[in-house]
Short mmCIF file of C-alpha atoms in Angstrom, two decimals:
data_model
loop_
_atom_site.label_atom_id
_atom_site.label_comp_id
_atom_site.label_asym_id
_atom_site.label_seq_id
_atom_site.Cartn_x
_atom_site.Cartn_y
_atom_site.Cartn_z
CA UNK W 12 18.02 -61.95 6.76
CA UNK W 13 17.16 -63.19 3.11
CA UNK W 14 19.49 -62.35 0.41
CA UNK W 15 17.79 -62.01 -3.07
CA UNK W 16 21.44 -62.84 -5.00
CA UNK W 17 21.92 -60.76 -8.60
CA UNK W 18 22.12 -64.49 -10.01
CA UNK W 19 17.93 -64.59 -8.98
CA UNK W 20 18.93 -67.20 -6.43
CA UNK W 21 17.51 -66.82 -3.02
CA UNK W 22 19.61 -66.96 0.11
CA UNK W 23 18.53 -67.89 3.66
CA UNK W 24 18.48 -69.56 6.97
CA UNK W 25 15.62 -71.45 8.79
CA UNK W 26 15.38 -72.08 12.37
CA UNK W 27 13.53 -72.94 15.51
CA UNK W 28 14.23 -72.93 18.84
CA UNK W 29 17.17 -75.10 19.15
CA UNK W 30 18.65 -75.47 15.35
CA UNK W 31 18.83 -73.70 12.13
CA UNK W 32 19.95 -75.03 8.64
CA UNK W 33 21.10 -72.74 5.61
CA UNK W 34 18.65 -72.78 2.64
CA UNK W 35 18.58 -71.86 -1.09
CA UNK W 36 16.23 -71.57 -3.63
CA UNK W 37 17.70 -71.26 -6.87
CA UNK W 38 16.50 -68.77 -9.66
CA UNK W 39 13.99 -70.97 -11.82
CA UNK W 40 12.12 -71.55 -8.58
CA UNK W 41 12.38 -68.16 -7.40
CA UNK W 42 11.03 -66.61 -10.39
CA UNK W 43 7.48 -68.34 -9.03
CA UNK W 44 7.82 -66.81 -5.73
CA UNK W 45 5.01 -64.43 -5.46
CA UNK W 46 5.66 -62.91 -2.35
CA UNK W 47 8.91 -61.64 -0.75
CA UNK W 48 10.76 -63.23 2.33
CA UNK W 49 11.31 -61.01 5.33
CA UNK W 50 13.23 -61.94 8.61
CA UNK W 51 11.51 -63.57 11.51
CA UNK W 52 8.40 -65.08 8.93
CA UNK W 53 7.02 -68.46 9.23
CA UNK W 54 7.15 -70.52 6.45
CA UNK W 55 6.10 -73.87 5.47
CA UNK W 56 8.99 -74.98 2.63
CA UNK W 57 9.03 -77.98 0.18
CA UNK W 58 12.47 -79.31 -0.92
CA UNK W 59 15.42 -81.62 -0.17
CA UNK W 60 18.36 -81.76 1.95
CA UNK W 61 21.92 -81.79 -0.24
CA UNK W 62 25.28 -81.15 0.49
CA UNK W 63 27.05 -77.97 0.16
CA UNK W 64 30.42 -79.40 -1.36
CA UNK W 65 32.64 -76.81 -0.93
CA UNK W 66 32.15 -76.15 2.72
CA UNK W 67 30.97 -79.80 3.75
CA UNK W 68 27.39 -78.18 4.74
CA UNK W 69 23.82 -79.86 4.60
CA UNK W 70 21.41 -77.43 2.90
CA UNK W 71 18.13 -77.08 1.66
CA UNK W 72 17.14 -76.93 -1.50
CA UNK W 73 13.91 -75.40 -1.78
CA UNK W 74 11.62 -75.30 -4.61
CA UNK W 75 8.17 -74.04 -3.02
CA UNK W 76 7.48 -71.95 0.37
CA UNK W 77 4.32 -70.79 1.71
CA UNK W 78 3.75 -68.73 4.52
CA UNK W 79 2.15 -70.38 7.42
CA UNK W 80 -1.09 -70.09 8.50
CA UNK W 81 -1.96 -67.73 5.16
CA UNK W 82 -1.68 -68.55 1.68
CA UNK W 83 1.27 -67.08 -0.33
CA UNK W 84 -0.73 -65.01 -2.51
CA UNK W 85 -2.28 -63.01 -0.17
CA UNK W 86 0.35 -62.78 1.60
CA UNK W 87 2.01 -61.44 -1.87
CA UNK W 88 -1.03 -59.14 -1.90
CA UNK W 89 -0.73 -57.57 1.26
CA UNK W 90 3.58 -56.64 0.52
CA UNK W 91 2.64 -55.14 -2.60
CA UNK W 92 -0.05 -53.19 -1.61
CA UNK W 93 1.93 -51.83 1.73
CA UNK W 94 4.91 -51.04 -0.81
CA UNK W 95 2.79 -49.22 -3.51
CA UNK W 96 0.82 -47.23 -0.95
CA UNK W 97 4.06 -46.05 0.67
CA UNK W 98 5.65 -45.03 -3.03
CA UNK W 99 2.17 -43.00 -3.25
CA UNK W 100 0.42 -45.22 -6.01
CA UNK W 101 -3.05 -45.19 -4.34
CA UNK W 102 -2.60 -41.06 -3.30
CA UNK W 103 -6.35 -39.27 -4.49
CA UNK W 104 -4.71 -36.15 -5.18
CA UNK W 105 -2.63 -38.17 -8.25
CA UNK W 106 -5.93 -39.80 -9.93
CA UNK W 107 -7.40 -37.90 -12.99
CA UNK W 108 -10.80 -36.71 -13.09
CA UNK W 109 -13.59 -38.79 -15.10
CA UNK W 110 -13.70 -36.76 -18.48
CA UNK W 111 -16.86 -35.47 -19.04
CA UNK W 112 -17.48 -37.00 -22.63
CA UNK W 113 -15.89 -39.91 -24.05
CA UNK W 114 -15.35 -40.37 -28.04
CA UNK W 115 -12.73 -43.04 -28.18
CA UNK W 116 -12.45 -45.34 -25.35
CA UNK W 117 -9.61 -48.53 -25.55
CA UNK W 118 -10.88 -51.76 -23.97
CA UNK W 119 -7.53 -53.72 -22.90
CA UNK W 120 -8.66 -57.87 -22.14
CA UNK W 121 -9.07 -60.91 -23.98
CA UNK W 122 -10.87 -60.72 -27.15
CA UNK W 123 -12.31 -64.45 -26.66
CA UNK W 124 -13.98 -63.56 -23.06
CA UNK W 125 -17.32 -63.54 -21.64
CA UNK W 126 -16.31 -59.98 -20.48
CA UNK W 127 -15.42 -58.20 -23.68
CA UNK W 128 -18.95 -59.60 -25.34
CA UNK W 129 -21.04 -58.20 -21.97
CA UNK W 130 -19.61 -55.10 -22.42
CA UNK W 131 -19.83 -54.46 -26.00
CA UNK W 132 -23.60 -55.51 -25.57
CA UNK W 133 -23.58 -52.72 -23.27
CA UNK W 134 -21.51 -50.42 -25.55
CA UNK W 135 -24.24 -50.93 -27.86
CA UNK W 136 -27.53 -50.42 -26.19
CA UNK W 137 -26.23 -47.98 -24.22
CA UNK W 138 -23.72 -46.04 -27.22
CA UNK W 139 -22.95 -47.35 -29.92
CA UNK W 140 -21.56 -44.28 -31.46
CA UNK W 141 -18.35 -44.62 -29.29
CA UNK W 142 -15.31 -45.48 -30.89
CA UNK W 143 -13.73 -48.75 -29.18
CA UNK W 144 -10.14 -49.91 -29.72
CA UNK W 145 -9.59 -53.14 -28.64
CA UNK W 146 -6.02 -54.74 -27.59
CA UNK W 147 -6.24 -58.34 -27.12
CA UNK W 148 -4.08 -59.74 -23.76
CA UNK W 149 -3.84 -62.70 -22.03
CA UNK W 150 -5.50 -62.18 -18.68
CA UNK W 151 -4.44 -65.21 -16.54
CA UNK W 152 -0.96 -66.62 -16.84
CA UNK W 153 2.64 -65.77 -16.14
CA UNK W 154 2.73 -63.61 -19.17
CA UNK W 155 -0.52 -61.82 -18.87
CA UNK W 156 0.83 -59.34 -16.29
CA UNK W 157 3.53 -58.38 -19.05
CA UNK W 158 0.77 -57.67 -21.72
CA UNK W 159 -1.52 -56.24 -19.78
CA UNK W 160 1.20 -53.60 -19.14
CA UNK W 161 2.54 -52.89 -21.99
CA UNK W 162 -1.08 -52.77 -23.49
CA UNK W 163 -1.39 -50.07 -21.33
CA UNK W 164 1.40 -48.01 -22.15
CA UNK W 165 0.62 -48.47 -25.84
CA UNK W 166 -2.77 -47.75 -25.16
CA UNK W 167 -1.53 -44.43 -23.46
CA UNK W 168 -0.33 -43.41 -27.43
CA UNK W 169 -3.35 -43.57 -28.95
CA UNK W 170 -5.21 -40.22 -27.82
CA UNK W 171 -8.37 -41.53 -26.80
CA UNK W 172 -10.08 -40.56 -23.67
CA UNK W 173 -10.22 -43.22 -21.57
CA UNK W 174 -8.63 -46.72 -20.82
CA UNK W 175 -10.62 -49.82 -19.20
CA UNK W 176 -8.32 -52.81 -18.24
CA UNK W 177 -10.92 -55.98 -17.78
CA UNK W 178 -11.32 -59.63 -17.24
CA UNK W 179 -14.17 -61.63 -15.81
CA UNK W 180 -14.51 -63.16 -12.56
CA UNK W 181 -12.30 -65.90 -11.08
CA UNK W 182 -10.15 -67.66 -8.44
CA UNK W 183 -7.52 -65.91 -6.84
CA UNK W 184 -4.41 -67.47 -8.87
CA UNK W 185 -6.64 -65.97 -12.19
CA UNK W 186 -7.62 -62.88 -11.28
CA UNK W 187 -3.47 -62.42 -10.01
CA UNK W 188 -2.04 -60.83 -13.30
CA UNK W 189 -3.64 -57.75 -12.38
CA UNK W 190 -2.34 -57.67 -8.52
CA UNK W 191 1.59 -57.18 -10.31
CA UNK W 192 3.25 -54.70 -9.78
CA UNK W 193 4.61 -54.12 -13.61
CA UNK W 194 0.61 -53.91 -14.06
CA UNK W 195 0.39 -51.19 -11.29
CA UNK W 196 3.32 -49.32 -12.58
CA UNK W 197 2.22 -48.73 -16.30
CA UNK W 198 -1.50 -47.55 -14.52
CA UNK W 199 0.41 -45.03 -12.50
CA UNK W 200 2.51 -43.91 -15.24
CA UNK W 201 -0.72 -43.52 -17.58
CA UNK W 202 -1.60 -39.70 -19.05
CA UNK W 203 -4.91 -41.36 -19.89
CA UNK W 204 -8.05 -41.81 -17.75
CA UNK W 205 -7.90 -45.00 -16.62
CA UNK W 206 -10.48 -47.97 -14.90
CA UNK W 207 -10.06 -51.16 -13.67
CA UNK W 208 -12.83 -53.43 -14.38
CA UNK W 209 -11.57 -56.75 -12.94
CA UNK W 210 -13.69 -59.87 -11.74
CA UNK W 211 -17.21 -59.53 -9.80
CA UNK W 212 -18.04 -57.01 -7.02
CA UNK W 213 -16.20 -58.45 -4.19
CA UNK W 214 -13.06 -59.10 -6.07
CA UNK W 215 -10.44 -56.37 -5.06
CA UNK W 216 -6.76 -56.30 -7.02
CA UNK W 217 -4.11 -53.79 -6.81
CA UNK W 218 -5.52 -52.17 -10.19
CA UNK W 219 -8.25 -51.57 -8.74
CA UNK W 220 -6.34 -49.20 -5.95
CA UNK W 221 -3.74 -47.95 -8.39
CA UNK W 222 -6.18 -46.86 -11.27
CA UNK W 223 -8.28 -43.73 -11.66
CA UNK W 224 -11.71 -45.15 -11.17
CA UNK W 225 -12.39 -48.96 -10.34
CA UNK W 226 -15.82 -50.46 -11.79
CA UNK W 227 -17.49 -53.96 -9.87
CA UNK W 228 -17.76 -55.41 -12.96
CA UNK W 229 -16.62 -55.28 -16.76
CA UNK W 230 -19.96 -53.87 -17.39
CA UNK W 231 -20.19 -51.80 -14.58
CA UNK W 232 -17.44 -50.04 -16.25
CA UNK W 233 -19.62 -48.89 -19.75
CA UNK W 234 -22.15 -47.95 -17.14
CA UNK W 235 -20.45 -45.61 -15.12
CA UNK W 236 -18.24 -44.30 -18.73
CA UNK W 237 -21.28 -44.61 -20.80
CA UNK W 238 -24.87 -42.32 -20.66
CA UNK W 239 -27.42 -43.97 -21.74
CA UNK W 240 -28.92 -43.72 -25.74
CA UNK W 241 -32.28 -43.26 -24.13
CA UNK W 242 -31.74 -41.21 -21.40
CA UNK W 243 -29.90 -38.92 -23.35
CA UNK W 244 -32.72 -38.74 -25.92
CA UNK W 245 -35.21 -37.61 -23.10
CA UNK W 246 -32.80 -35.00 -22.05
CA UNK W 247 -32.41 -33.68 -25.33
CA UNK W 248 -35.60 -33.44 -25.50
CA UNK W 249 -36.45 -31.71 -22.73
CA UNK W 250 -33.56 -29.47 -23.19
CA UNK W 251 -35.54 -28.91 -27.23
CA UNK W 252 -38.90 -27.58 -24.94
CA UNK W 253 -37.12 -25.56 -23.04
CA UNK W 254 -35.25 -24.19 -25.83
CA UNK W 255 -38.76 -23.65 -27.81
CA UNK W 256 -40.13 -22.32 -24.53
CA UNK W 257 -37.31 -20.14 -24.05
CA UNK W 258 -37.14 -19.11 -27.58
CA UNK W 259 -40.75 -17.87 -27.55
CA UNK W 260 -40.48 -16.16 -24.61
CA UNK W 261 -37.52 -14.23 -26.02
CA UNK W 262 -39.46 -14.03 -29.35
CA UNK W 263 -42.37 -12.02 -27.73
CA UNK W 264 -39.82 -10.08 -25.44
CA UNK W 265 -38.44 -9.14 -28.72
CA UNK W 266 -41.86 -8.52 -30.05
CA UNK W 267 -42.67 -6.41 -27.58
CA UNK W 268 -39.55 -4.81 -27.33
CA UNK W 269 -39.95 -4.28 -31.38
CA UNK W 270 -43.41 -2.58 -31.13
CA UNK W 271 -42.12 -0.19 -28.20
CA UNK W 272 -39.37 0.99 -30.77
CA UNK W 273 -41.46 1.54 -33.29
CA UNK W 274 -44.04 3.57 -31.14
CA UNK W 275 -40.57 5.80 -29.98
CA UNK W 276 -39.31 5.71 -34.05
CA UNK W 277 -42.56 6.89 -34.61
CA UNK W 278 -42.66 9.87 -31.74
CA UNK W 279 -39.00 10.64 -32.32
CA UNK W 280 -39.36 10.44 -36.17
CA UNK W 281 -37.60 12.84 -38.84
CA UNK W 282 -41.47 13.97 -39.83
CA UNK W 283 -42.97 14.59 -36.23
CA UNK W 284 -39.46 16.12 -35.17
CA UNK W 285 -40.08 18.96 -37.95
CA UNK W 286 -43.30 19.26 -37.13
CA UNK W 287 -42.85 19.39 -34.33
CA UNK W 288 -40.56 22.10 -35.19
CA UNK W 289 -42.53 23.87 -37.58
CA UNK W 290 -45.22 24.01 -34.18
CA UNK W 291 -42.37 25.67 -32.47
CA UNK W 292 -41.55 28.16 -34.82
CA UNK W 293 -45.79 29.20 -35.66
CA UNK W 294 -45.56 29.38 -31.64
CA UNK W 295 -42.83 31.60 -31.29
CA UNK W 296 -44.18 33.82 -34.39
CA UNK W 297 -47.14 34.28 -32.60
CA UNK W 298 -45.49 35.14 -29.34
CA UNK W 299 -42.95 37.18 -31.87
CA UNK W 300 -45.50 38.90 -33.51
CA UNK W 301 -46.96 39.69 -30.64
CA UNK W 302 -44.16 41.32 -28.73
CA UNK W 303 -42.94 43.12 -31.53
CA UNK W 304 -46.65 44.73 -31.88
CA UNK W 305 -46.27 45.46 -27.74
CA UNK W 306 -43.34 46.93 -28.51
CA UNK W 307 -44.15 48.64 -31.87
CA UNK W 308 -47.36 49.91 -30.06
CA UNK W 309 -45.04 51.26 -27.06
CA UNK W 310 -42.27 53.10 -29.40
CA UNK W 311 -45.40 54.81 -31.03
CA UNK W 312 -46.28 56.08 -28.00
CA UNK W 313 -43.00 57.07 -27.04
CA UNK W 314 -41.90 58.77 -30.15
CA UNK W 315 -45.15 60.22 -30.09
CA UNK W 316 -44.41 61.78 -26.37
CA UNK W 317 -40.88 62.44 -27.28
CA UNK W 318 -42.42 64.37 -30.46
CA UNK W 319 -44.76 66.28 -28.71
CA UNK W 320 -41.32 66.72 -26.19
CA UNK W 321 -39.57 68.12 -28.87
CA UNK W 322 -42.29 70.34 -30.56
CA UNK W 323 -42.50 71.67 -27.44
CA UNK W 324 -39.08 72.01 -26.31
CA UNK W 325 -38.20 73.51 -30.23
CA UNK W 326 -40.99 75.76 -29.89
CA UNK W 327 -39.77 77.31 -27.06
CA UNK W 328 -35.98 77.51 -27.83
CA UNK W 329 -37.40 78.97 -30.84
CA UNK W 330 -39.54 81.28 -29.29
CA UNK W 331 -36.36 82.27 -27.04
CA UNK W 332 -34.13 82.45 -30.33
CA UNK W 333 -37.02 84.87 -31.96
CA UNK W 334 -36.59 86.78 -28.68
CA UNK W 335 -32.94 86.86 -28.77
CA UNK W 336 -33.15 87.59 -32.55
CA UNK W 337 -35.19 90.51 -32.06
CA UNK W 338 -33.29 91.54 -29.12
CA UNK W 339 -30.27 91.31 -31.28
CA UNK W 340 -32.16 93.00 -34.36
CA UNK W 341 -32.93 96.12 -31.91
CA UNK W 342 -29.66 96.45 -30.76
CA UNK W 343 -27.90 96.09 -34.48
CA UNK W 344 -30.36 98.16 -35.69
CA UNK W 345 -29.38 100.40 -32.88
CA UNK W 346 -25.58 100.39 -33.71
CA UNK W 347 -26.12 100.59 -37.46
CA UNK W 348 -24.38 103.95 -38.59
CA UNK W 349 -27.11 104.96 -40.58
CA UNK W 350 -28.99 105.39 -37.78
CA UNK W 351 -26.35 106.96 -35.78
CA UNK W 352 -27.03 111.01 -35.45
CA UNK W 353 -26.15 111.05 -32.23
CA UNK W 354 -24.19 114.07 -31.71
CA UNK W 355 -20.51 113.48 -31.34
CA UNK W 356 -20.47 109.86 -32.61
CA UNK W 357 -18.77 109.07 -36.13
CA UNK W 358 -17.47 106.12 -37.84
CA UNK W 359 -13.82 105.77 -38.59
CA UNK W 360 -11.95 103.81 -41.23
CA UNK W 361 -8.69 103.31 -42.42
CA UNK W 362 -7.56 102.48 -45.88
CA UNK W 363 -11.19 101.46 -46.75
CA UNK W 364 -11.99 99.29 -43.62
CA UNK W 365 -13.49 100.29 -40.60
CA UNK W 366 -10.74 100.66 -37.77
CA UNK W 367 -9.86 101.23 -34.07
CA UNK W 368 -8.80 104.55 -32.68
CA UNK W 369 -6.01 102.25 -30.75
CA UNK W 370 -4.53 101.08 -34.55
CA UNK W 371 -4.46 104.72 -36.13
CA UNK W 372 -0.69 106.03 -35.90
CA UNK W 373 0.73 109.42 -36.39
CA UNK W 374 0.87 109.95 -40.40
CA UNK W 375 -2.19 107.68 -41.18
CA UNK W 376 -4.76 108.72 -44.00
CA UNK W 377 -8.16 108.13 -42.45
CA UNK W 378 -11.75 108.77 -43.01
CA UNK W 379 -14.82 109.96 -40.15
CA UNK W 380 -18.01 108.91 -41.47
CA UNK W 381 -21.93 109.40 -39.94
CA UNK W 382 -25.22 109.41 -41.71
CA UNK W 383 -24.69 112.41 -43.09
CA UNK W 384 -21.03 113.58 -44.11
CA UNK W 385 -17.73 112.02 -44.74
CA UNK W 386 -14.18 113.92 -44.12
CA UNK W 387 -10.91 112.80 -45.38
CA UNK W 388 -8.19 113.73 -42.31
CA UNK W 389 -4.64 112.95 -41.41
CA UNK W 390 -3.38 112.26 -38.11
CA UNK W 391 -0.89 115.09 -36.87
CA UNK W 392 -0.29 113.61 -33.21
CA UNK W 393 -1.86 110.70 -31.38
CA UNK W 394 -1.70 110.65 -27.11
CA UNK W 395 -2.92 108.61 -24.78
CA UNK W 396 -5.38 109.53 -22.12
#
């Protein structure tokens, strides 16, 4: 099995069928290795056979190895792409949406490529009113990986909405900074909307797997961030008709809804309400009036019958009181004393007022009276019968 030493030398055995043979393949060597050795794959290597002086061993020294029967890039290509897609770098569910405008957009490549000038020929017949930040990289080289990432994570400071990582088209070896894995790391890591924009349509490179959205082209990039000037000016436009349209349909809706208020303002208004009123009132007047000369016309007649009632009723209680009078009159003028001469009958007082038999005692002073004589007498004896 290989041992990748702490030193960055690279430890290992080769062997066929019959033999094997130690090898090493010291650090400034290694560094170049793009892809990783695993146990049991065949290689093709390029060195020389020393002596290991401490143990008496023949080694070799290796200072190239390519895989056999596939070049050592994509070989490279396929490890790092197994490895990231196991860690979850190409997972859908962690890729950010496309935002749905763009303001500020920063365009991370080399600022004396083809690819920058196509797309900011596209930037500005498509829209120019964009803001564009530019960070100038190398994008082919052993230190374009490490600018290209840290472009990105500096780019991933700057607030804008969306990050496009581009180079033109290319060989393999130039197209290889952005198949790194420091490259695919700082995508992953990104807050920021991000697109890869690498080499032509049938290029593929590990940014374009890691990042959020992957464009054919550099260009195909602005087209896919970017609406079109023109377009956009038809669509305002037709969204200015149907806002006209719209606003003079709700314009006569109001219109009409304006002229049916006024008709109701108008039937429900202060003036018609009184007179309406004032109708009311003359109407129940008349029906007032009316009743109340039913009614007037009915007590008439009834205090007329309950006159003649009582001029009849009073006449004849007072025809029965005349009767009783006179029956009264007879009889008083019957009992009056000075019509008395009945034989035996005489009025008796005592002490001037006319008196009882029943309250004259033995002793008392009383007088007889009758229409013709009065005696003066005093009781001697009084007894009961």
């Amino acid at each position: 099995r290989p041992t990748y030493h702490g030193s960055g030398h690279v430890y290992f055995s080769i062997k066929d069928e019959n033999s094997q043979i130690k090898a090493v393949m010291f650090r400034g060597n290694a560094v170049k290795l793009k892809f990783r050795l695993e146990d049991g794959m065949k290689v093709v290597l390029f060195g020389a056979v020393t002596v290991y002086k401490p143990r008496g061993e023949y080694q070799l020294n290796v200072s190239h190895i390519e895989p056999a029967g596939v070049g050592n890039l994509a070989l490279a290509f396929k490890q790092l792409k197994e490895k990231l897609s196991q860690a979850g770098f190409f997972n859908p569910e962690h890729k950010k949406p496309k935002p749905k405008t763009i303001e500020h957009m920063v365009l991370i490549t080399s600022a004396t490529g083809a690819a920058l000038q196509d797309m900011l020929r596209l930037v500005s017949k498509r829209w120019p009113m964009i803001k564009l930040t530019l960070i100038d990289v190398l994008v082919q080289g052993d230190r374009a990986s490490s600018e290209i990432a840290n472009a990105i994570r500096h780019a991933d400071t700057l607030g804008a909405d969306a990050i496009v990582i581009s180079r033109g088209g290319g060989s393999v070896e130039d197209l290889w900074a952005f198949n790194e894995e420091s490259v695919a790391t700082a995508l992953y890591h990104a807050q920021t909307f991000c697109v890869s924009a690498v080499g032509h349509e049938i290029d593929w490179v590990i940014s374009d797997y890691v990042a959020d959205m992957r464009a054919a082209t550099p260009t195909a990039a602005m087209e896919l961030l970017l609406p079109d000037q023109w377009e956009m000016q038809q669509y305002l436009d037709q969204l200015r008709d149907q806002f006209d349209q719209r606003m003079r349909t709700l314009t006569a809706h109001a219109h009409t809804q304006l002229e049916s208020l006024k008709e109701r303002l108008a039937r429900y208004s202060i003036e018609n309400k009184f007179k309406s009123y004032f109708q009311e009132i003359e109407t129940l007047k008349g029906r007032f009036d009316q009743y109340f000369k039913q009614r007037l016309i009915q007590k008439e007649q009834t205090l007329f019958q309950d006159k003649m009632n009582a001029e009849r009723s009073m006449q004849m209680k007072l025809s029965q009181k005349e009767q009783q009078l006179q029956a009264l009159f007879n009889a008083l003028s019957q009992a009056d004393p000075k019509h008395k001469d009945k034989k035996g009958f005489v009025e008796l007082s005592k002490e001037g007022r006319r008196a009882d038999i029943a309250d004259v005692a033995v002793g008392d002073e009383i007088t007889l009276s009758s229409s013709a004589f009065t005696l003066q007498a005093s009781v001697l004896s009084k007894k009961s019968l």
